[in-house]
PDB file of C-alpha atoms and ligand atoms in Angstrom:
ATOM      1  CA  MET A   1       0.000   0.000   0.000  1.00 95.00           C
ATOM      2  CA  ILE A   2       1.282   3.454  -0.890  1.00 98.00           C
ATOM      3  CA  ARG A   3       1.675   5.591   2.205  1.00 98.00           C
ATOM      4  CA  LEU A   4       0.316   9.098   2.745  1.00 98.00           C
ATOM      5  CA  GLY A   5       2.462  11.788   4.328  1.00 98.00           C
ATOM      6  CA  VAL A   6       0.640  14.999   5.184  1.00 98.00           C
ATOM      7  CA  ASN A   7       2.491  18.271   4.829  1.00 97.00           C
ATOM      8  CA  ILE A   8       1.023  20.384   7.613  1.00 95.00           C
ATOM      9  CA  ASP A   9       2.970  23.590   6.908  1.00 93.00           C
ATOM     10  CA  HIS A  10      -0.137  24.925   5.262  1.00 93.00           C
ATOM     11  CA  VAL A  11      -1.865  24.988   8.626  1.00 95.00           C
ATOM     12  CA  ALA A  12       0.969  27.143   9.988  1.00 94.00           C
ATOM     13  CA  THR A  13       0.791  29.354   6.887  1.00 93.00           C
ATOM     14  CA  LEU A  14      -2.829  30.168   7.721  1.00 93.00           C
ATOM     15  CA  ARG A  15      -1.948  30.936  11.349  1.00 92.00           C
ATOM     16  CA  GLN A  16       1.002  33.129  10.367  1.00 91.00           C
ATOM     17  CA  ALA A  17      -1.210  35.130   7.982  1.00 90.00           C
ATOM     18  CA  ARG A  18      -3.156  36.311  11.026  1.00 88.00           C
ATOM     19  CA  TYR A  19      -0.791  36.023  13.974  1.00 86.00           C
ATOM     20  CA  ARG A  20       2.706  36.698  12.602  1.00 82.00           C
ATOM     21  CA  ASN A  21       3.313  39.573  15.004  1.00 75.00           C
ATOM     22  CA  HIS A  22       1.135  38.248  17.744  1.00 67.00           C
ATOM     23  CA  THR A  23       2.678  38.304  21.205  1.00 59.00           C
ATOM     24  CA  ALA A  24      -0.395  38.006  23.437  1.00 56.00           C
ATOM     25  CA  ALA A  25      -0.876  34.899  25.540  1.00 56.00           C
ATOM     26  CA  SER A  26      -4.120  33.893  23.781  1.00 69.00           C
ATOM     27  CA  ALA A  27      -3.675  30.798  21.636  1.00 79.00           C
ATOM     28  CA  PRO A  28      -3.094  31.638  17.992  1.00 89.00           C
ATOM     29  CA  GLU A  29      -4.954  29.314  15.641  1.00 92.00           C
ATOM     30  CA  PRO A  30      -4.926  27.008  13.780  1.00 94.00           C
ATOM     31  CA  ASP A  31      -2.406  24.911  15.723  1.00 95.00           C
ATOM     32  CA  PRO A  32      -0.236  22.618  13.539  1.00 96.00           C
ATOM     33  CA  LEU A  33       0.108  20.121  16.418  1.00 97.00           C
ATOM     34  CA  LEU A  34      -3.673  19.734  16.630  1.00 97.00           C
ATOM     35  CA  ALA A  35      -3.736  19.272  12.863  1.00 97.00           C
ATOM     36  CA  ALA A  36      -0.960  16.681  13.157  1.00 98.00           C
ATOM     37  CA  ARG A  37      -2.975  14.722  15.719  1.00 98.00           C
ATOM     38  CA  ILE A  38      -6.072  14.795  13.511  1.00 98.00           C
ATOM     39  CA  CYS A  39      -4.102  13.647  10.438  1.00 98.00           C
ATOM     40  CA  MET A  40      -2.429  10.777  12.262  1.00 98.00           C
ATOM     41  CA  GLY A  41      -5.691   9.824  13.968  1.00 98.00           C
ATOM     42  CA  ALA A  42      -7.338   9.653  10.526  1.00 98.00           C
ATOM     43  CA  GLY A  43      -4.739   7.163   9.311  1.00 98.00           C
ATOM     44  CA  ALA A  44      -2.003   9.259   7.678  1.00 98.00           C
ATOM     45  CA  HIS A  45       1.310   7.442   7.808  1.00 98.00           C
ATOM     46  CA  SER A  46       3.616  10.389   8.394  1.00 98.00           C
ATOM     47  CA  LEU A  47       3.825  14.151   8.778  1.00 98.00           C
ATOM     48  CA  THR A  48       5.969  16.593   6.852  1.00 98.00           C
ATOM     49  CA  VAL A  49       7.075  19.991   8.056  1.00 97.00           C
ATOM     50  CA  HIS A  50       9.264  22.351   6.049  1.00 94.00           C
ATOM     51  CA  LEU A  51      11.224  24.534   8.426  1.00 93.00           C
ATOM     52  CA  ARG A  52      12.315  27.331   6.119  1.00 90.00           C
ATOM     53  CA  GLU A  53      15.403  29.365   6.815  1.00 87.00           C
ATOM     54  CA  ASP A  54      13.283  32.536   7.050  1.00 87.00           C
ATOM     55  CA  ARG A  55      10.725  30.743   9.307  1.00 87.00           C
ATOM     56  CA  ARG A  56       7.818  32.274   7.443  1.00 85.00           C
ATOM     57  CA  HIS A  57       5.499  29.277   7.883  1.00 89.00           C
ATOM     58  CA  ILE A  58       6.117  26.623  10.515  1.00 93.00           C
ATOM     59  CA  GLN A  59       8.105  27.800  13.551  1.00 92.00           C
ATOM     60  CA  ASP A  60      10.824  26.038  15.561  1.00 93.00           C
ATOM     61  CA  GLU A  61       8.462  25.655  18.512  1.00 93.00           C
ATOM     62  CA  ASP A  62       5.848  23.953  16.277  1.00 94.00           C
ATOM     63  CA  VAL A  63       8.446  21.469  15.061  1.00 96.00           C
ATOM     64  CA  ARG A  64       9.645  20.797  18.611  1.00 95.00           C
ATOM     65  CA  ARG A  65       6.069  20.156  19.816  1.00 96.00           C
ATOM     66  CA  ILE A  66       5.271  17.916  16.843  1.00 97.00           C
ATOM     67  CA  ALA A  67       8.589  16.051  17.179  1.00 96.00           C
ATOM     68  CA  ARG A  68       7.876  15.398  20.869  1.00 96.00           C
ATOM     69  CA  GLU A  69       4.777  13.408  19.883  1.00 97.00           C
ATOM     70  CA  PHE A  70       5.537  12.102  16.416  1.00 98.00           C
ATOM     71  CA  SER A  71       9.325  11.961  15.972  1.00 95.00           C
ATOM     72  CA  ASP A  72       9.053   8.382  14.701  1.00 97.00           C
ATOM     73  CA  ARG A  73       6.774   9.477  11.835  1.00 98.00           C
ATOM     74  CA  LEU A  74       8.134  12.934  11.112  1.00 98.00           C
ATOM     75  CA  ASN A  75       9.711  14.028   7.845  1.00 98.00           C
ATOM     76  CA  LEU A  76      11.604  17.305   8.321  1.00 98.00           C
ATOM     77  CA  GLU A  77      12.085  19.155   5.044  1.00 97.00           C
ATOM     78  CA  MET A  78      15.025  21.525   5.127  1.00 96.00           C
ATOM     79  CA  ALA A  79      17.893  23.113   3.246  1.00 96.00           C
ATOM     80  CA  ALA A  80      21.251  21.319   3.468  1.00 96.00           C
ATOM     81  CA  THR A  81      22.871  24.052   5.562  1.00 95.00           C
ATOM     82  CA  PRO A  82      24.980  23.542   8.726  1.00 96.00           C
ATOM     83  CA  PRO A  83      22.447  25.237  11.086  1.00 95.00           C
ATOM     84  CA  MET A  84      19.601  23.105   9.723  1.00 96.00           C
ATOM     85  CA  VAL A  85      21.685  19.928   9.979  1.00 97.00           C
ATOM     86  CA  ASP A  86      22.478  20.795  13.630  1.00 97.00           C
ATOM     87  CA  LEU A  87      18.785  21.340  14.294  1.00 96.00           C
ATOM     88  CA  ALA A  88      17.877  17.982  12.701  1.00 97.00           C
ATOM     89  CA  LEU A  89      20.496  16.261  14.838  1.00 97.00           C
ATOM     90  CA  ARG A  90      18.910  17.783  17.937  1.00 96.00           C
ATOM     91  CA  LEU A  91      15.286  17.040  16.955  1.00 95.00           C
ATOM     92  CA  ARG A  92      15.976  13.543  15.542  1.00 96.00           C
ATOM     93  CA  PRO A  93      12.996  13.229  13.187  1.00 97.00           C
ATOM     94  CA  SER A  94      12.669   9.802  11.577  1.00 98.00           C
ATOM     95  CA  GLU A  95      13.287  11.345   8.160  1.00 98.00           C
ATOM     96  CA  VAL A  96      14.916  14.425   6.647  1.00 98.00           C
ATOM     97  CA  CYS A  97      14.140  15.535   3.111  1.00 98.00           C
ATOM     98  CA  LEU A  98      16.745  17.892   1.694  1.00 98.00           C
ATOM     99  CA  VAL A  99      15.193  20.541  -0.530  1.00 97.00           C
ATOM    100  CA  PRO A 100      16.498  23.580  -2.395  1.00 95.00           C
ATOM    101  CA  GLU A 101      15.447  26.851  -0.855  1.00 83.00           C
ATOM    102  CA  ASN A 102      14.878  30.183  -2.475  1.00 72.00           C
ATOM    103  CA  ARG A 103      13.560  32.923  -0.235  1.00 62.00           C
ATOM    104  CA  ALA A 104      11.473  34.548  -2.955  1.00 64.00           C
ATOM    105  CA  GLU A 105       9.520  31.401  -3.839  1.00 64.00           C
ATOM    106  CA  VAL A 106       6.000  30.760  -2.533  1.00 63.00           C
ATOM    107  CA  THR A 107       6.639  27.006  -2.429  1.00 66.00           C
ATOM    108  CA  THR A 108       9.522  24.702  -3.404  1.00 68.00           C
ATOM    109  CA  GLU A 109       9.665  25.327  -7.120  1.00 71.00           C
ATOM    110  CA  GLY A 110      12.254  22.879  -8.406  1.00 88.00           C
ATOM    111  CA  GLY A 111      14.203  19.860  -7.306  1.00 96.00           C
ATOM    112  CA  LEU A 112      17.572  19.861  -5.575  1.00 97.00           C
ATOM    113  CA  ASP A 113      20.541  19.935  -7.959  1.00 97.00           C
ATOM    114  CA  VAL A 114      22.223  16.877  -6.476  1.00 98.00           C
ATOM    115  CA  ALA A 115      24.392  16.302  -9.573  1.00 97.00           C
ATOM    116  CA  GLY A 116      25.795  19.831  -9.237  1.00 96.00           C
ATOM    117  CA  GLN A 117      26.624  19.575  -5.529  1.00 96.00           C
ATOM    118  CA  GLU A 118      27.599  15.987  -4.839  1.00 97.00           C
ATOM    119  CA  LYS A 119      30.667  17.056  -2.832  1.00 97.00           C
ATOM    120  CA  THR A 120      28.588  19.233  -0.501  1.00 96.00           C
ATOM    121  CA  LEU A 121      25.755  16.759  -0.112  1.00 98.00           C
ATOM    122  CA  LEU A 122      27.799  13.610   0.494  1.00 98.00           C
ATOM    123  CA  PRO A 123      28.935  14.572   4.052  1.00 98.00           C
ATOM    124  CA  VAL A 124      25.503  15.999   4.916  1.00 98.00           C
ATOM    125  CA  VAL A 125      23.791  12.763   3.929  1.00 98.00           C
ATOM    126  CA  GLN A 126      26.415  10.769   5.820  1.00 98.00           C
ATOM    127  CA  LYS A 127      26.071  12.821   9.004  1.00 98.00           C
ATOM    128  CA  LEU A 128      22.294  12.513   9.063  1.00 98.00           C
ATOM    129  CA  ARG A 129      22.408   8.801   8.270  1.00 98.00           C
ATOM    130  CA  GLU A 130      24.905   8.198  11.066  1.00 98.00           C
ATOM    131  CA  ALA A 131      22.344   9.742  13.418  1.00 98.00           C
ATOM    132  CA  GLY A 132      19.830   7.113  12.307  1.00 98.00           C
ATOM    133  CA  ILE A 133      17.798   9.525  10.163  1.00 98.00           C
ATOM    134  CA  LEU A 134      16.382   8.315   6.854  1.00 98.00           C
ATOM    135  CA  VAL A 135      17.610  10.817   4.261  1.00 98.00           C
ATOM    136  CA  SER A 136      15.572  11.746   1.240  1.00 98.00           C
ATOM    137  CA  LEU A 137      16.473  14.099  -1.629  1.00 98.00           C
ATOM    138  CA  PHE A 138      13.743  16.099  -3.358  1.00 98.00           C
ATOM    139  CA  ILE A 139      14.663  15.931  -7.042  1.00 98.00           C
ATOM    140  CA  ASP A 140      13.209  16.480 -10.483  1.00 98.00           C
ATOM    141  CA  PRO A 141      12.514  13.272 -12.416  1.00 98.00           C
ATOM    142  CA  ASP A 142      15.819  13.592 -14.265  1.00 98.00           C
ATOM    143  CA  PRO A 143      18.143  10.574 -14.801  1.00 98.00           C
ATOM    144  CA  ARG A 144      21.234  12.618 -13.819  1.00 98.00           C
ATOM    145  CA  GLN A 145      19.678  13.624 -10.503  1.00 98.00           C
ATOM    146  CA  VAL A 146      18.536  10.079  -9.749  1.00 98.00           C
ATOM    147  CA  ALA A 147      22.035   8.706 -10.439  1.00 98.00           C
ATOM    148  CA  ALA A 148      23.633  11.472  -8.336  1.00 98.00           C
ATOM    149  CA  SER A 149      21.257  10.710  -5.437  1.00 98.00           C
ATOM    150  CA  ALA A 150      22.558   7.147  -5.404  1.00 98.00           C
ATOM    151  CA  SER A 151      26.159   8.455  -5.628  1.00 98.00           C
ATOM    152  CA  VAL A 152      25.742  10.575  -2.489  1.00 98.00           C
ATOM    153  CA  ARG A 153      24.260   7.496  -0.785  1.00 98.00           C
ATOM    154  CA  ALA A 154      20.805   8.844  -0.066  1.00 98.00           C
ATOM    155  CA  PRO A 155      18.498   5.875   0.560  1.00 98.00           C
ATOM    156  CA  VAL A 156      15.372   7.749  -0.578  1.00 98.00           C
ATOM    157  CA  ILE A 157      14.384  10.183  -3.315  1.00 98.00           C
ATOM    158  CA  GLU A 158      11.231  12.239  -3.457  1.00 98.00           C
ATOM    159  CA  LEU A 159      10.267  12.934  -7.045  1.00 98.00           C
ATOM    160  CA  HIS A 160       9.015  16.477  -7.656  1.00 98.00           C
ATOM    161  CA  THR A 161       5.602  16.031  -9.250  1.00 98.00           C
ATOM    162  CA  GLY A 162       4.961  19.749  -9.811  1.00 97.00           C
ATOM    163  CA  LYS A 163       5.483  19.654 -13.593  1.00 97.00           C
ATOM    164  CA  PHE A 164       3.222  16.615 -13.881  1.00 98.00           C
ATOM    165  CA  ALA A 165       0.575  18.365 -11.761  1.00 98.00           C
ATOM    166  CA  ASP A 166       0.734  21.550 -13.850  1.00 96.00           C
ATOM    167  CA  ALA A 167       1.040  19.845 -17.240  1.00 97.00           C
ATOM    168  CA  SER A 168      -1.328  20.795 -20.049  1.00 95.00           C
ATOM    169  CA  PRO A 169      -3.293  17.858 -21.509  1.00 93.00           C
ATOM    170  CA  GLU A 170      -0.702  17.672 -24.352  1.00 96.00           C
ATOM    171  CA  ASN A 171       2.240  17.407 -21.914  1.00 96.00           C
ATOM    172  CA  HIS A 172       0.599  15.152 -19.389  1.00 96.00           C
ATOM    173  CA  LYS A 173       1.874  11.913 -20.975  1.00 97.00           C
ATOM    174  CA  THR A 174       5.445  13.221 -21.285  1.00 98.00           C
ATOM    175  CA  GLU A 175       5.574  14.319 -17.650  1.00 98.00           C
ATOM    176  CA  LEU A 176       4.099  11.041 -16.466  1.00 98.00           C
ATOM    177  CA  ALA A 177       6.661   9.114 -18.555  1.00 98.00           C
ATOM    178  CA  ARG A 178       9.508  11.122 -16.955  1.00 98.00           C
ATOM    179  CA  LEU A 179       8.253  10.166 -13.497  1.00 98.00           C
ATOM    180  CA  GLU A 180       7.827   6.515 -14.512  1.00 98.00           C
ATOM    181  CA  LYS A 181      11.365   6.314 -15.913  1.00 98.00           C
ATOM    182  CA  ALA A 182      12.902   8.064 -12.901  1.00 98.00           C
ATOM    183  CA  ALA A 183      11.058   5.770 -10.485  1.00 98.00           C
ATOM    184  CA  GLN A 184      12.201   2.711 -12.430  1.00 98.00           C
ATOM    185  CA  GLN A 185      15.817   3.900 -12.450  1.00 98.00           C
ATOM    186  CA  ALA A 186      15.741   4.720  -8.728  1.00 98.00           C
ATOM    187  CA  HIS A 187      14.253   1.342  -7.883  1.00 98.00           C
ATOM    188  CA  GLN A 188      16.973  -0.410  -9.883  1.00 98.00           C
ATOM    189  CA  LEU A 189      19.562   1.568  -7.915  1.00 98.00           C
ATOM    190  CA  GLY A 190      17.965   0.359  -4.676  1.00 98.00           C
ATOM    191  CA  LEU A 191      16.420   3.702  -3.714  1.00 98.00           C
ATOM    192  CA  GLN A 192      13.043   4.175  -2.047  1.00 98.00           C
ATOM    193  CA  VAL A 193      10.774   6.326  -4.210  1.00 98.00           C
ATOM    194  CA  ASN A 194       8.544   8.989  -2.685  1.00 98.00           C
ATOM    195  CA  ALA A 195       6.743  11.717  -4.613  1.00 98.00           C
ATOM    196  CA  GLY A 196       5.045  14.999  -3.946  1.00 98.00           C
ATOM    197  CA  HIS A 197       4.098  18.525  -4.929  1.00 98.00           C
ATOM    198  CA  GLY A 198       0.875  19.722  -6.492  1.00 98.00           C
ATOM    199  CA  LEU A 199      -0.921  16.419  -5.934  1.00 98.00           C
ATOM    200  CA  ARG A 200      -4.713  16.625  -5.811  1.00 98.00           C
ATOM    201  CA  LEU A 201      -7.580  14.144  -5.715  1.00 98.00           C
ATOM    202  CA  ALA A 202      -8.039  14.796  -9.445  1.00 97.00           C
ATOM    203  CA  ASN A 203      -4.466  13.988 -10.533  1.00 97.00           C
ATOM    204  CA  LEU A 204      -3.792  11.104  -8.141  1.00 98.00           C
ATOM    205  CA  PRO A 205      -5.244   8.368 -10.393  1.00 96.00           C
ATOM    206  CA  GLY A 206      -2.785   9.355 -13.171  1.00 96.00           C
ATOM    207  CA  LEU A 207       0.158   9.528 -10.791  1.00 98.00           C
ATOM    208  CA  LEU A 208      -0.577   6.118  -9.336  1.00 98.00           C
ATOM    209  CA  ARG A 209       0.599   4.614 -12.635  1.00 97.00           C
ATOM    210  CA  VAL A 210       4.170   5.465 -11.585  1.00 98.00           C
ATOM    211  CA  PRO A 211       5.792   2.247 -10.321  1.00 98.00           C
ATOM    212  CA  HIS A 212       7.514   1.638  -6.968  1.00 98.00           C
ATOM    213  CA  LEU A 213       5.884   4.539  -5.101  1.00 98.00           C
ATOM    214  CA  HIS A 214       6.395   4.278  -1.340  1.00 98.00           C
ATOM    215  CA  THR A 215       5.048   7.546   0.120  1.00 98.00           C
ATOM    216  CA  LEU A 216       3.153  10.495  -1.346  1.00 98.00           C
ATOM    217  CA  ASN A 217       3.635  13.773   0.510  1.00 98.00           C
ATOM    218  CA  ILE A 218       0.620  16.013   0.038  1.00 98.00           C
ATOM    219  CA  GLY A 219      -0.070  19.409   1.571  1.00 97.00           C
ATOM    220  CA  HIS A 220      -1.864  22.286  -0.077  1.00 97.00           C
ATOM    221  CA  SER A 221      -4.692  20.429  -1.754  1.00 98.00           C
ATOM    222  CA  LEU A 222      -5.327  18.179   1.232  1.00 98.00           C
ATOM    223  CA  VAL A 223      -5.655  21.191   3.528  1.00 97.00           C
ATOM    224  CA  SER A 224      -7.813  23.009   0.936  1.00 96.00           C
ATOM    225  CA  HIS A 225     -10.035  19.956   0.670  1.00 98.00           C
ATOM    226  CA  ALA A 226     -10.440  20.022   4.447  1.00 97.00           C
ATOM    227  CA  LEU A 227     -12.027  23.465   4.050  1.00 94.00           C
ATOM    228  CA  SER A 228     -14.562  22.209   1.514  1.00 95.00           C
ATOM    229  CA  VAL A 229     -15.497  19.164   3.538  1.00 97.00           C
ATOM    230  CA  GLY A 230     -15.348  20.933   6.911  1.00 97.00           C
ATOM    231  CA  LEU A 231     -16.755  24.413   6.284  1.00 97.00           C
ATOM    232  CA  GLU A 232     -20.384  23.348   6.540  1.00 97.00           C
ATOM    233  CA  ARG A 233     -19.782  21.819   9.976  1.00 97.00           C
ATOM    234  CA  SER A 234     -17.954  24.949  11.080  1.00 97.00           C
ATOM    235  CA  VAL A 235     -20.869  27.210  10.100  1.00 98.00           C
ATOM    236  CA  ARG A 236     -23.310  24.921  11.899  1.00 98.00           C
ATOM    237  CA  ASP A 237     -21.159  24.978  15.083  1.00 97.00           C
ATOM    238  CA  PHE A 238     -21.061  28.783  15.083  1.00 97.00           C
ATOM    239  CA  LEU A 239     -24.804  29.030  14.403  1.00 98.00           C
ATOM    240  CA  GLU A 240     -25.418  26.680  17.317  1.00 97.00           C
ATOM    241  CA  ALA A 241     -23.186  28.741  19.596  1.00 97.00           C
ATOM    242  CA  ILE A 242     -25.027  31.939  18.615  1.00 97.00           C
ATOM    243  CA  ALA A 243     -28.441  30.300  19.061  1.00 97.00           C
ATOM    244  CA  ALA A 244     -27.441  29.100  22.531  1.00 94.00           C
ATOM    245  CA  SER A 245     -26.916  32.645  23.820  1.00 78.00           C
TER     246      SER A 245
HETATM  247  N1  LIG B   1       7.122  17.529  -0.925  1.00 80.16           N
HETATM  248  C1  LIG B   1       7.995  18.566  -0.850  1.00 80.16           C
HETATM  249  C2  LIG B   1       9.456  18.253  -0.807  1.00 80.16           C
HETATM  250  C3  LIG B   1       7.529  19.893  -0.818  1.00 80.16           C
HETATM  251  O1  LIG B   1       8.405  20.921  -0.730  1.00 80.16           O
HETATM  252  C4  LIG B   1       6.136  20.128  -0.831  1.00 80.16           C
HETATM  253  C5  LIG B   1       5.634  21.548  -0.770  1.00 80.16           C
HETATM  254  O2  LIG B   1       5.496  21.996   0.498  1.00 80.16           O
HETATM  255  C6  LIG B   1       5.279  19.027  -0.875  1.00 80.16           C
HETATM  256  C7  LIG B   1       5.791  17.740  -0.959  1.00 80.16           C
HETATM  257  C8  LIG B   1       3.786  19.177  -0.851  1.00 80.16           C
HETATM  258  O3  LIG B   1       3.366  19.911  -1.950  1.00 80.16           O
HETATM  259  P1  LIG B   1       1.861  20.437  -2.001  1.00 80.16           P
HETATM  260  O4  LIG B   1       1.690  21.392  -0.894  1.00 80.16           O
HETATM  261  O5  LIG B   1       1.765  21.059  -3.360  1.00 80.16           O
HETATM  262  O6  LIG B   1       0.983  19.221  -1.851  1.00 80.16           O
END
């Protein structure tokens, strides 16, 4: 069975939109830890948090609280920088996914250029692995990047599915074929294959044709879907509270 990892940064993004400069003691909402508990209680297999260098979404304290409860099922996405590696070694999540980071981007736009930075990544991967952390590299479905991921001894790759998700009907087949080939190559090299970015209920059936998928990490659309399926209940709860007064 393919596993579902929920990226709960989007819950923190909503909170930060309202409470970024909030210092009062009242509890800012929504709380990513509460969201994490709901996701895991509903059967999700793991949680992903992307602690960005500029901390614009999830905060260190969120990650610490989530790690306290779910460190055995926590995938920490981060840049391969010394401060982030130190933080991962302190928090000890079960998994670290190394991603490229560009401060101006809204979300992670492209895969990590592993082929172009093998020398830098090799010791980072080694250090994290020695700490018992499963290391994953977020890469484009490109044969060079898959081969380089094996060269730096990462046991897992996460294929960036953004181009597949955004493909026009004419390009859909090409993008799917790239993912299929990359997954095949990675599997032959002994790598675990995860995938994520831009996945929605509507494009999942197409993606599931990719072989050897282990975990799908899904964030934005899953949280958006929660609004559609949960908004009605929320309105009813508020109406009830008003009627009770
Ligand atoms: N995997 C990685 C490595 C990501 O950076 C993201 C984006 O936060 C996701 C998965 C989830 O993407 P989305 O929010 O589009 O589902």
